[in-house]
mmCIF file of C-alpha atoms in Angstrom:
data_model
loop_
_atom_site.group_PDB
_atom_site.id
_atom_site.type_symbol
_atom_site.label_atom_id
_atom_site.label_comp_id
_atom_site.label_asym_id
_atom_site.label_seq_id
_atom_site.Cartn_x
_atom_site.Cartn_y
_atom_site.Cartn_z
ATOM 1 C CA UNK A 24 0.478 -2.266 -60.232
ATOM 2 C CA UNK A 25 4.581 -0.809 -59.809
ATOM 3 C CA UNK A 26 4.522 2.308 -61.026
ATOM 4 C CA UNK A 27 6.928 3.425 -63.439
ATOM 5 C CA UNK A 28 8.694 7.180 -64.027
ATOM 6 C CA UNK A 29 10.061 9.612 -62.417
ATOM 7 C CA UNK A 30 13.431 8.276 -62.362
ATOM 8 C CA UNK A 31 11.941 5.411 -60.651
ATOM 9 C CA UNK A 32 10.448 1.651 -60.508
ATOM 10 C CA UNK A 33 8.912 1.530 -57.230
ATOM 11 C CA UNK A 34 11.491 3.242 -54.217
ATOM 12 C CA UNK A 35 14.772 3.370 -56.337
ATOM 13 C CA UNK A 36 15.811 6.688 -57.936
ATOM 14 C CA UNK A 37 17.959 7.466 -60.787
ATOM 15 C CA UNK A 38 21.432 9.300 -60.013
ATOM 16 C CA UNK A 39 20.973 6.880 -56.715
ATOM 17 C CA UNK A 40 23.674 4.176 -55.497
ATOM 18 C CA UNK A 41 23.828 1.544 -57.213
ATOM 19 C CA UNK A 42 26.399 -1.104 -58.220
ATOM 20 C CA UNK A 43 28.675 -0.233 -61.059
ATOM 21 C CA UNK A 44 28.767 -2.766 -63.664
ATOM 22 C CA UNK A 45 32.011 -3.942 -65.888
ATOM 23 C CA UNK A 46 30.976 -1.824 -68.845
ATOM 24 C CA UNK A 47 31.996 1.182 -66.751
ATOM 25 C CA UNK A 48 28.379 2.187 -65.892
ATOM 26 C CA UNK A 49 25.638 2.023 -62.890
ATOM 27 C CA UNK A 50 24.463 -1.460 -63.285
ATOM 28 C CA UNK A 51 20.768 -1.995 -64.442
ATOM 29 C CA UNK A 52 17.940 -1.437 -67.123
ATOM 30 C CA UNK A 53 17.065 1.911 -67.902
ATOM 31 C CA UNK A 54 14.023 3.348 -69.562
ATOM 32 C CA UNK A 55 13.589 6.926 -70.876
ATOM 33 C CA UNK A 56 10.101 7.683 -72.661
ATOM 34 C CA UNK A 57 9.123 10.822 -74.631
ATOM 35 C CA UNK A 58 5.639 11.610 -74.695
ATOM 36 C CA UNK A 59 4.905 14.408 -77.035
ATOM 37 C CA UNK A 60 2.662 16.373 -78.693
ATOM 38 C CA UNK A 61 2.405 14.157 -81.627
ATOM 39 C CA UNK A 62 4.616 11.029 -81.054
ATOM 40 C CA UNK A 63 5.137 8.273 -78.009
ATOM 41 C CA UNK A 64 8.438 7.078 -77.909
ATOM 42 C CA UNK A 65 10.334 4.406 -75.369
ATOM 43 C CA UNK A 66 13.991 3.524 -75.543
ATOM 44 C CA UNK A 67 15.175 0.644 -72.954
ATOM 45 C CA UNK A 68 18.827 0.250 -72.752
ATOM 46 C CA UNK A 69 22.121 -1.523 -70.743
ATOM 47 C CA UNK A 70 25.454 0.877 -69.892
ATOM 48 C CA UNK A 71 28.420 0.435 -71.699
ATOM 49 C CA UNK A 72 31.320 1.949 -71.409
ATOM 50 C CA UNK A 73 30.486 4.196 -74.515
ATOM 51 C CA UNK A 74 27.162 5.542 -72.951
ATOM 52 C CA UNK A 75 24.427 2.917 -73.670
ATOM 53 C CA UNK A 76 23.914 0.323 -75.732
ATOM 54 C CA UNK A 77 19.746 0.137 -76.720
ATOM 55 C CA UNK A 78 18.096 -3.126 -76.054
ATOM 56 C CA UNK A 79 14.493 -2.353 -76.643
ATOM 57 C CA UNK A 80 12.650 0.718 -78.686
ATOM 58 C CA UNK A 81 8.911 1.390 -79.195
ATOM 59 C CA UNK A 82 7.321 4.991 -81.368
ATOM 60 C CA UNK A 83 3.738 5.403 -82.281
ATOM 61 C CA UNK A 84 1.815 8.604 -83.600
ATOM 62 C CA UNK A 85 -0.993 9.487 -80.862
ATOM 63 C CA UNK A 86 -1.451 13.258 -81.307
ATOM 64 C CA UNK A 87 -2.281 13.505 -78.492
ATOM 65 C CA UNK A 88 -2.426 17.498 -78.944
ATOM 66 C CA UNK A 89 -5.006 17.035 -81.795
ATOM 67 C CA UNK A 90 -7.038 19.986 -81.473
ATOM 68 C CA UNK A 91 -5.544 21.105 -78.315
ATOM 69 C CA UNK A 92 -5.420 24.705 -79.975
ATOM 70 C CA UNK A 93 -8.480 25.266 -80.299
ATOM 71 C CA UNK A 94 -9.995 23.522 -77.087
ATOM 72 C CA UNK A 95 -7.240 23.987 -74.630
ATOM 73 C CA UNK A 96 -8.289 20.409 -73.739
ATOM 74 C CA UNK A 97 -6.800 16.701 -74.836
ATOM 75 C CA UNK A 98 -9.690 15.129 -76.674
ATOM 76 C CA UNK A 99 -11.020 11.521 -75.785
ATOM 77 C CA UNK A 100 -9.756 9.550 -78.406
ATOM 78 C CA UNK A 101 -6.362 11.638 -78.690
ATOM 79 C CA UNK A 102 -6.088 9.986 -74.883
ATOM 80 C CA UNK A 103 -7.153 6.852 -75.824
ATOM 81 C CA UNK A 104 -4.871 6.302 -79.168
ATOM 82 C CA UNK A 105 -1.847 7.306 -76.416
ATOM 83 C CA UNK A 106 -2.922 5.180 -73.810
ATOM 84 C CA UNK A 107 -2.864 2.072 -75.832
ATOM 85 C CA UNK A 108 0.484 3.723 -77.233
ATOM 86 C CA UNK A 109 1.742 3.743 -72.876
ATOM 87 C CA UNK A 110 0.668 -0.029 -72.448
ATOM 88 C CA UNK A 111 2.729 -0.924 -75.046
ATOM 89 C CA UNK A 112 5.780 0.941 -73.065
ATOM 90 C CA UNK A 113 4.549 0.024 -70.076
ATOM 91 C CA UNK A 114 4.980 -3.801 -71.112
ATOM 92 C CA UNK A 115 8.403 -3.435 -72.851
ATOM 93 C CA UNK A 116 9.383 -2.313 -69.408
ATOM 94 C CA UNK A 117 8.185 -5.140 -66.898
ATOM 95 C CA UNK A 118 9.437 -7.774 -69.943
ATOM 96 C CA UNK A 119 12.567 -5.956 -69.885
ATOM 97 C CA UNK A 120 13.230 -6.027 -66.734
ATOM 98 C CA UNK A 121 13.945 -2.363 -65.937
ATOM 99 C CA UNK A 122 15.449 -0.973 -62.755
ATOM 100 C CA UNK A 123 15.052 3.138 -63.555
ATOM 101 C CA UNK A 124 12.866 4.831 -65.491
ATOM 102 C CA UNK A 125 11.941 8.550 -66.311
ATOM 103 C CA UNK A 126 8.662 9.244 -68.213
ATOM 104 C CA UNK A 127 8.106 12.827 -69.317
ATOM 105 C CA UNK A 128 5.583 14.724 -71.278
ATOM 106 C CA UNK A 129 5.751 17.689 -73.099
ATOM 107 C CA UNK A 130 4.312 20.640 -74.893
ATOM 108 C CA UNK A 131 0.741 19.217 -74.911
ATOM 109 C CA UNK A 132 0.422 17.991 -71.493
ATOM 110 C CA UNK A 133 1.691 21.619 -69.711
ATOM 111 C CA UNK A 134 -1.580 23.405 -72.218
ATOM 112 C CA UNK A 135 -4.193 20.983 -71.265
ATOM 113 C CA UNK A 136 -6.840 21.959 -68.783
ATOM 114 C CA UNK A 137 -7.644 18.150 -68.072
ATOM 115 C CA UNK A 138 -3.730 17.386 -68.153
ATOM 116 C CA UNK A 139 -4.419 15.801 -63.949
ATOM 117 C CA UNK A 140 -7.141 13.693 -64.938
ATOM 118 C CA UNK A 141 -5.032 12.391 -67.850
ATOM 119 C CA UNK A 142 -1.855 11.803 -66.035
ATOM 120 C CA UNK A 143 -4.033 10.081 -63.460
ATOM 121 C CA UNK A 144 -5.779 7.774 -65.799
ATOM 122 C CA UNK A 145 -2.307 7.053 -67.282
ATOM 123 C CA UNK A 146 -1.169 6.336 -63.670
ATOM 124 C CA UNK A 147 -4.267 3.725 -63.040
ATOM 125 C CA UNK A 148 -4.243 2.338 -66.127
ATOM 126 C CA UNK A 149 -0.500 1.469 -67.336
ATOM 127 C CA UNK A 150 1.376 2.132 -63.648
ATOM 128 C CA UNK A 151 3.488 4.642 -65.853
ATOM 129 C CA UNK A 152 4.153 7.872 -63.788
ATOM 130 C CA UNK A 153 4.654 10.968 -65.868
ATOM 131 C CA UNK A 154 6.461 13.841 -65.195
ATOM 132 C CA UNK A 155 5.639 16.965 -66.936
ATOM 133 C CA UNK A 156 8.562 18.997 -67.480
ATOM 134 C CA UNK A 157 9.559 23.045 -68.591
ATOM 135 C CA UNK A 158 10.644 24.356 -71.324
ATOM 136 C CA UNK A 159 13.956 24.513 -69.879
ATOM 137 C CA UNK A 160 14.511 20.704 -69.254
ATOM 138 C CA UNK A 161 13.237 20.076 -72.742
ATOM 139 C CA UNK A 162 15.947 22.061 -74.208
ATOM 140 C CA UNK A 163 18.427 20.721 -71.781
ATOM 141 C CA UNK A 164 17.365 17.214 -72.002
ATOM 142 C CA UNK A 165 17.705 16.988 -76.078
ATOM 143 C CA UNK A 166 21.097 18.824 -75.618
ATOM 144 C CA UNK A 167 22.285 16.270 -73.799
ATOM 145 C CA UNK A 168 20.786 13.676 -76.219
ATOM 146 C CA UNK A 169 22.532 15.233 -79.143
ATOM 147 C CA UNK A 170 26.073 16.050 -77.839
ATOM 148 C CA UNK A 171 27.878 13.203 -79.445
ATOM 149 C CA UNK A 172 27.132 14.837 -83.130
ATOM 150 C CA UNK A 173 28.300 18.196 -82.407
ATOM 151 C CA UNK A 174 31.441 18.829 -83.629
ATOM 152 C CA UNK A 175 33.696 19.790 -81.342
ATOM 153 C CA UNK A 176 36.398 22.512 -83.428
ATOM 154 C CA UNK A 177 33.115 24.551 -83.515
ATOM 155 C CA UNK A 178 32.793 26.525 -80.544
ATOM 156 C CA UNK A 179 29.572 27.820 -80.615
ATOM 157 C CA UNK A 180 25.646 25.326 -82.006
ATOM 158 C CA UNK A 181 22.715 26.123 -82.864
ATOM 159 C CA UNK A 182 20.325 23.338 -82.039
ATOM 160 C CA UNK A 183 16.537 23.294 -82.578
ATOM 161 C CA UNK A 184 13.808 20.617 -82.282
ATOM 162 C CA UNK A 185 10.796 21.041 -83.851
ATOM 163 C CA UNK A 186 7.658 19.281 -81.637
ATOM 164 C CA UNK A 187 4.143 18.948 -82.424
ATOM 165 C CA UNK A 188 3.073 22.085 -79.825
ATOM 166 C CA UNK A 189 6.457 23.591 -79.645
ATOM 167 C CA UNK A 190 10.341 24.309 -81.078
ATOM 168 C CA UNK A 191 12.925 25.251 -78.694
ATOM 169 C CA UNK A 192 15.857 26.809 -80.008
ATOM 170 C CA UNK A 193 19.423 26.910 -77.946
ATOM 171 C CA UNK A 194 22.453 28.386 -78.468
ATOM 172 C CA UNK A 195 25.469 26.197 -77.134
ATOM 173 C CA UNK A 196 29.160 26.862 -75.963
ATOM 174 C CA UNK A 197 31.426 24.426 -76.253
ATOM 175 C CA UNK A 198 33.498 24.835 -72.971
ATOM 176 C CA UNK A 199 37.325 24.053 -73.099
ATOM 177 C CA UNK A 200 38.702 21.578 -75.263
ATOM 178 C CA UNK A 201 37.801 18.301 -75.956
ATOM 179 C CA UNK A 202 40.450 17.831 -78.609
ATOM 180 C CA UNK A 203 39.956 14.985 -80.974
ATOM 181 C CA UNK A 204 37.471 12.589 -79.046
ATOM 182 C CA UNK A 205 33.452 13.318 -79.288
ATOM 183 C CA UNK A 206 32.092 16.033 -76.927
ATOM 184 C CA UNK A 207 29.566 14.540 -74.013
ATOM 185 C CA UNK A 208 27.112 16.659 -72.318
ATOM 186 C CA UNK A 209 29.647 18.085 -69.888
ATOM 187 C CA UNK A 210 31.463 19.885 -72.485
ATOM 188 C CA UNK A 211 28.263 22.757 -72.781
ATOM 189 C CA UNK A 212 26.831 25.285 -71.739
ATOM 190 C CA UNK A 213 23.511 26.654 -72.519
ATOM 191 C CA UNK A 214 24.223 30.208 -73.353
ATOM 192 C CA UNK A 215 20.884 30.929 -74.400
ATOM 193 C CA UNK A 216 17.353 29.296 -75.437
ATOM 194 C CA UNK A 217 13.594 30.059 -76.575
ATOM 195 C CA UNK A 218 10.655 27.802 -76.396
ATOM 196 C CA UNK A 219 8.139 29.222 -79.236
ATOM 197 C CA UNK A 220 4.481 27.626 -78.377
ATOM 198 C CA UNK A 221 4.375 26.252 -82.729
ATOM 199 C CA UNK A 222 4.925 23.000 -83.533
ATOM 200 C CA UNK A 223 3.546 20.995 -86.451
ATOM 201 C CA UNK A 224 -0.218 19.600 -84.980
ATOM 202 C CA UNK A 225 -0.674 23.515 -84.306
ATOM 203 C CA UNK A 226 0.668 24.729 -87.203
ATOM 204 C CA UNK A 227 -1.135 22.380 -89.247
ATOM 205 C CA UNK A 228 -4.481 22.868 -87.580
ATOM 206 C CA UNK A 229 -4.273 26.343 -88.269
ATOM 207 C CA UNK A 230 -3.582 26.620 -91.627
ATOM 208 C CA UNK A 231 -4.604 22.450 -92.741
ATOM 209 C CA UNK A 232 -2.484 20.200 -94.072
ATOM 210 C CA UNK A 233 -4.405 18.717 -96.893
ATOM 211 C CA UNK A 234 -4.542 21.139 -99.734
ATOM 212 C CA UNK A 235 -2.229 24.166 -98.936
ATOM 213 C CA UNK A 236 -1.387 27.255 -101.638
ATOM 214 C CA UNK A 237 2.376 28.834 -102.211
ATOM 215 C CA UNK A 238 0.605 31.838 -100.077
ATOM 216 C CA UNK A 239 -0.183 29.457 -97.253
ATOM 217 C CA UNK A 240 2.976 27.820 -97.104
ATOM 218 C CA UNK A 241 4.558 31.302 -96.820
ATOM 219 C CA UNK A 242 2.417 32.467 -94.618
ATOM 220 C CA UNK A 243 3.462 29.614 -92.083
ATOM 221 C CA UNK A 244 6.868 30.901 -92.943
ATOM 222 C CA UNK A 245 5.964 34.358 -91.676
ATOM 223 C CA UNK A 246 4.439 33.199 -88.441
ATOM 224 C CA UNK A 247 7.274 31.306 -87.399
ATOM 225 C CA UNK A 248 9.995 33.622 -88.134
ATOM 226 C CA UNK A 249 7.653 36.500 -86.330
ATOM 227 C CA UNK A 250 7.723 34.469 -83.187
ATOM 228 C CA UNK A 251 11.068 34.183 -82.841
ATOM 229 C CA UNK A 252 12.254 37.508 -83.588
ATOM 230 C CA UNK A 253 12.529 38.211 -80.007
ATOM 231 C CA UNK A 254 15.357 35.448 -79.331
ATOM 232 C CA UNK A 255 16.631 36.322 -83.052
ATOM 233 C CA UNK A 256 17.001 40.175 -81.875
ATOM 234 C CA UNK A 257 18.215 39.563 -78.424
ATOM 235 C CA UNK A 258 21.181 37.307 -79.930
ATOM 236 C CA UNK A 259 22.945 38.490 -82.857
ATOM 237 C CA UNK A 260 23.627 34.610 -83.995
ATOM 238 C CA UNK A 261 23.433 35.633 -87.518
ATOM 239 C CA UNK A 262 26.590 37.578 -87.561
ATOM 240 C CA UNK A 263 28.118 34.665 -85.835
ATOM 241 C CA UNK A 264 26.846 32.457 -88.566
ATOM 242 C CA UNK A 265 27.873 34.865 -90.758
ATOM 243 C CA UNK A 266 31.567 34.408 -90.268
ATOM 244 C CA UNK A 267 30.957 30.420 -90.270
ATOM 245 C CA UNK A 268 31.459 30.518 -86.600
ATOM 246 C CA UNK A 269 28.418 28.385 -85.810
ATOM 247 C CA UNK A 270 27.338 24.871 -86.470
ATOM 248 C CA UNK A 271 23.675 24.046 -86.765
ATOM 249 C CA UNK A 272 21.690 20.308 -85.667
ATOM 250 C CA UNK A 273 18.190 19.787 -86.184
ATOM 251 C CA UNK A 274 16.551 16.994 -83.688
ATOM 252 C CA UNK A 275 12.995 16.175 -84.673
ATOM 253 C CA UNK A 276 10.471 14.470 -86.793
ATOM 254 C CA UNK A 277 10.814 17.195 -89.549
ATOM 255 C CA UNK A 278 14.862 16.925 -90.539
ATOM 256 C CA UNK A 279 14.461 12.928 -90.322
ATOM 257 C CA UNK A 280 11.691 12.950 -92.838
ATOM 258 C CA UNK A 281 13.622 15.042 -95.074
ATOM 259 C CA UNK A 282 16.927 13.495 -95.115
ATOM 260 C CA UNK A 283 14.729 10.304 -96.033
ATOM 261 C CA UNK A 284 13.369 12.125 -98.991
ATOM 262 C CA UNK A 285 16.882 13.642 -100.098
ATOM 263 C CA UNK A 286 18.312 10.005 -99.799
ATOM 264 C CA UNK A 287 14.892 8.798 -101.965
ATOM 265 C CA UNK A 288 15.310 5.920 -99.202
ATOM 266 C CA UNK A 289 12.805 2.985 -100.099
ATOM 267 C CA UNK A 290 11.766 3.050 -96.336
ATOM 268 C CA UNK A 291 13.278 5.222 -93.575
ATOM 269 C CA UNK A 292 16.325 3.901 -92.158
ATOM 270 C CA UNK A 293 17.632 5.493 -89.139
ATOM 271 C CA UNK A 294 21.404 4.434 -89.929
ATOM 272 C CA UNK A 295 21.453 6.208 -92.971
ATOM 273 C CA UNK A 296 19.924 9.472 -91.643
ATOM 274 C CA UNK A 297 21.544 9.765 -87.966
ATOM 275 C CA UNK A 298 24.209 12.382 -88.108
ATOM 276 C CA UNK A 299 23.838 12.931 -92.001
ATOM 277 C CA UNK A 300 24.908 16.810 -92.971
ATOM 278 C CA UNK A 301 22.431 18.632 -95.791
ATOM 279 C CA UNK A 302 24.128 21.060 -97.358
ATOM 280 C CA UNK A 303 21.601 24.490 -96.735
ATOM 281 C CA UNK A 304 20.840 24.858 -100.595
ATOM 282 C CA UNK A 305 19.643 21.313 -100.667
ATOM 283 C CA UNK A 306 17.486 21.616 -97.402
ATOM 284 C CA UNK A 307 15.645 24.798 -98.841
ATOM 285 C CA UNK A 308 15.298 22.454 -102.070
ATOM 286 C CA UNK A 309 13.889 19.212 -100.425
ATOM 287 C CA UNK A 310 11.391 21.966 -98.302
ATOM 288 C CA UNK A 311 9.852 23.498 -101.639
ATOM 289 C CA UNK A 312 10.002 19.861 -103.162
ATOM 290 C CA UNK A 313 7.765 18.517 -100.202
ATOM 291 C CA UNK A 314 5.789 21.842 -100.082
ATOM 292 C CA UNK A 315 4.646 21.467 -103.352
ATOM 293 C CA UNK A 316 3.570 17.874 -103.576
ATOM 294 C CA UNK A 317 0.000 17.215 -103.125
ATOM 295 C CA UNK A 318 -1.427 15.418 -100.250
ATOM 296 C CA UNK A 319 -1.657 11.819 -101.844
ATOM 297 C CA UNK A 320 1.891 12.395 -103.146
ATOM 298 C CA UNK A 321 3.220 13.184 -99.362
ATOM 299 C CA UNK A 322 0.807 9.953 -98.281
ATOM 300 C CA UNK A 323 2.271 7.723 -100.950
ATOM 301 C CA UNK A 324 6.314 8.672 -100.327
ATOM 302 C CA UNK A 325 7.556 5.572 -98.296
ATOM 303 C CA UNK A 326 9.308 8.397 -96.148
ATOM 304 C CA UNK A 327 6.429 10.834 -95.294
ATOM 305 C CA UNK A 328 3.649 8.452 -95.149
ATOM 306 C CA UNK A 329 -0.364 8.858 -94.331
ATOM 307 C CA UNK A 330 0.440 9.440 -90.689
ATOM 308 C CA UNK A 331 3.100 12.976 -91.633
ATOM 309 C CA UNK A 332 1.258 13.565 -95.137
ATOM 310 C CA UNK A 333 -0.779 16.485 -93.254
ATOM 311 C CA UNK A 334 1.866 17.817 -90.828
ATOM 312 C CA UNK A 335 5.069 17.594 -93.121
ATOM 313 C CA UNK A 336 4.741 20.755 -94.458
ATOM 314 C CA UNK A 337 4.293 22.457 -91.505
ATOM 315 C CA UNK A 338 7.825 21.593 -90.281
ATOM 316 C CA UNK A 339 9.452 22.505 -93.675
ATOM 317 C CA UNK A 340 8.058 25.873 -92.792
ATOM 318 C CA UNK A 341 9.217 26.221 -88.983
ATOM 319 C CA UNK A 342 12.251 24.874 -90.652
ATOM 320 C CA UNK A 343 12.697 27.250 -93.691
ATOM 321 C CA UNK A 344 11.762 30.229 -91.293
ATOM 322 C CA UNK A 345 15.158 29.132 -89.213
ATOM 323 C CA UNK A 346 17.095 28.529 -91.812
ATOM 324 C CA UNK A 347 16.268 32.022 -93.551
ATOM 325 C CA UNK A 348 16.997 33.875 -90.061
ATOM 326 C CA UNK A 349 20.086 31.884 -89.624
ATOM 327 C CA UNK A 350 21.734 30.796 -92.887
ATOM 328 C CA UNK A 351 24.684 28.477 -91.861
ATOM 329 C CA UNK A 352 26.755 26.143 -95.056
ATOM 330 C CA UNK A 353 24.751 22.892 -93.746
ATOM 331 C CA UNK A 354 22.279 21.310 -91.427
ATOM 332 C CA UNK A 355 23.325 17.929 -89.411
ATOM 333 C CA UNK A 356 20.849 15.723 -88.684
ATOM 334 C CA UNK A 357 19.859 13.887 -85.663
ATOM 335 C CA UNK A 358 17.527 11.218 -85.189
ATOM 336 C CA UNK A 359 17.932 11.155 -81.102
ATOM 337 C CA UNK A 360 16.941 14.058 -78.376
ATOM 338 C CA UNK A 361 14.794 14.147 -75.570
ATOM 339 C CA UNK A 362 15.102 9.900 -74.977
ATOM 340 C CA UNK A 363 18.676 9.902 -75.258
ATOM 341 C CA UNK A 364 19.424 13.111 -72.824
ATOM 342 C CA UNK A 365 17.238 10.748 -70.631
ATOM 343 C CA UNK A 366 19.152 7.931 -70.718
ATOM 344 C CA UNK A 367 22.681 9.262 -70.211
ATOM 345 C CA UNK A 368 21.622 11.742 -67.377
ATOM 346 C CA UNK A 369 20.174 8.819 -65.242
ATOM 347 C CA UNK A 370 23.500 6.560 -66.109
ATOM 348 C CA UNK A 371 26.167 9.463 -66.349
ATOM 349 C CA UNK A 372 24.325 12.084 -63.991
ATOM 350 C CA UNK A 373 26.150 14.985 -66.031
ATOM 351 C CA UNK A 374 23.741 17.348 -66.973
ATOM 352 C CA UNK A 375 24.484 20.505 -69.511
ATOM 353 C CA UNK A 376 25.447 23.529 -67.448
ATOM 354 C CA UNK A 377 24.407 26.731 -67.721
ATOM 355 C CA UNK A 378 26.045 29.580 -68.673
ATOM 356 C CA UNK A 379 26.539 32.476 -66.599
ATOM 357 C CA UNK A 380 22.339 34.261 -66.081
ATOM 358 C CA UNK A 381 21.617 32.229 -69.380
ATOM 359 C CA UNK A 382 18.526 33.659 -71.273
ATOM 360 C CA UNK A 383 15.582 31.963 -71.530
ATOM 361 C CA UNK A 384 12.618 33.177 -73.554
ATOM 362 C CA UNK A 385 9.284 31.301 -74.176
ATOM 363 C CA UNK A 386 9.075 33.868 -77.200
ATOM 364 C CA UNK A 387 5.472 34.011 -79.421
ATOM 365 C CA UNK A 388 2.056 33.732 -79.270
ATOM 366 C CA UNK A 389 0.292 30.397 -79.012
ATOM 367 C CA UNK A 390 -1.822 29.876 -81.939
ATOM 368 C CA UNK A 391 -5.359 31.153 -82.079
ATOM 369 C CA UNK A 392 -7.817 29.162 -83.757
ATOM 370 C CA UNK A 393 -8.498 30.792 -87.221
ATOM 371 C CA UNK A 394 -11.537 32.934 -87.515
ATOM 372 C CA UNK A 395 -14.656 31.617 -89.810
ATOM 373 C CA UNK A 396 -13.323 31.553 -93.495
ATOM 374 C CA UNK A 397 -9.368 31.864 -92.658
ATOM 375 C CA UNK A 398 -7.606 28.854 -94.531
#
């Protein structure tokens, strides 16, 4: 069977030769996929002049970190939901045709104890060769994903994404000027980051997602904000944010869902979400609104769904906690990240730079399972 990932199919690397085509970019089929905590995700696309142009897209809830807190191990049928999610990919990409391909995994695959034997079994059984990757990439990787909705007359950007095991945080320059046209990865620098180990599968797990109090949902609050006090303390962004100096994007699962639910969309629609700004009075809103809703309500919402209805509050409180701490005028939203960064490093090779001794901080403690009786 070829194997797939690592910038690869077969011998040929990404960022290699290779012919350019007459859309302006290295000729080929790329592949980027995102294997996360909580979601599987594939995008296969053609260069065009403007960056890519997508040709093929798969996403499927595995959890694969479902009760990786509490185990420090991937449980068998989290492994087997994801490797019927990776044959799925792993099809898309002989179909397609594809000539690169990078495969990473995340948060839940650098905690596991049996992460070899799964990557190996992955390898064996779909040909798909993942790469785990730091913090660090993460964060640089989404970046680069995201840099075509930052705005560009505001120097300095806040981006988060919130995972299923993790939420990095980065603080961005925006280096010279681009003047009118949209900034590209080139045109940052990662000043400084933090990787907290709380995402919404660990979040959830410790305090459930079913039937959850005002005291619980404040408590998750509390947690989060605690664990990234050190990054908040080291970096005075809130003055910064203060004087409206500082534009904030959210990449993940969690700001998606709740643009849906502000739009009362009849069935999430990417178009109508990607790039959409929430004023900060309406995010804190649409938070409490989901927060209080009761399980079957969060199931039935065509936006939320059985497969969030447990986990959705958990990222309206990693994302209330950052929005307390740093209170900018609005939120913009991004439905792209890790995938994307993929993509246009392998066809642009322009990675984010860093800044001069950037700092890095994997702030926070992992989460503890919850003693006997704790909610």
């Amino acid at each position: 069977m070829a194997a797939f990932g690592n910038g690869r199919r077969r011998a040929r690397r990404a960022g290699g030769s290779g012919r350019r085509d007459q859309a302006g970019g290295t000729g080929g089929v790329y592949a980027a996929l995102d294997l996360g905590t909580n979601n599987c995700r594939l995008l296969v696309a053609r260069p065009t002049r403007e960056g890519f142009r997508v040709v093929d897209a798969f996403s499927r809830i595995v959890r694969l970190g479902e009760g990786l807190s509490v185990s420090g191990r991937l449980s068998d049928p989290a492994m087997a939901r994801t490797l019927e999610a990776l044959k799925v990919c792993a099809t898309k990409i002989r179909r397609r045709g594809v000539t690169q391909v990078r495969a990473v995994a995340t948060e839940a695959c650098r905690q596991a104890e049996n992460c070899d034997s799964f990557l190996s079994r992955v390898r064996q059984e779909t040909g798909i060769e993942l790469e785990i990757i730091s913090q660090d990439e993460e964060a640089r990787l989404a970046i680069c994903g995201c840099a075509p909705l930052i705005d560009p007359g505001v120097p300095d950007i806040l981006l988060f994404d919130i995972g299923g095991g993790s939420t990095e945080v980065c603080w961005l320059k925006a280096t010279g000027s681009s003047g009118d046209r949209r900034l590209e990865a080139q045109d940052l620098s990662l000043f400084a980051w933090a990787s907290v180990p709380i995402g919404v599968i660990s979040m959830a797990e410790r305090f459930g997602g079913v039937d959850l109090s005002p005291a619980d949902y404040e408590a998750m609050i509390a947690l989060m904000e605690d664990s990234i006090a050190e990054f908040a303390q080291n970096h005075d962004v809130r003055a910064a944010v203060a004087d409206s100096k500082v534009q904030m994007l959210g990449t993940s699962g969690t700001v998606t869902t709740l643009a849906g639910v502000h739009l009362n969309l009849p069935r999430y629609d990417r178009s109508r979400v990607d790039g959409r700004y929430l004023e900060m009075d309406t995010v804190h809103k649409i938070c409490g609104r989901i927060a209080g809703m009761s399980y079957g309500e969060r199931a039935g919402h065509a936006c939320i769904g059985e497969e969030r209805a447990d986990l959705v509050v958990a990222g309206c409180a990693i994302l209330t906690a950052l929005c307390r701490l740093w209170p900018a005028e609005r939120l913009r939203v991004a439905d792209r990240g890790l995938r994307e960064g993929m993509l246009y490093t392998m066809i642009q090779g322009a990675p984010i730079q860093a800044a001069a001794d950037p700092q890095g901080v994997r702030s926070g403690a992992a989460l503890a399972a919850p003693a006997a009786g704790d909610t």
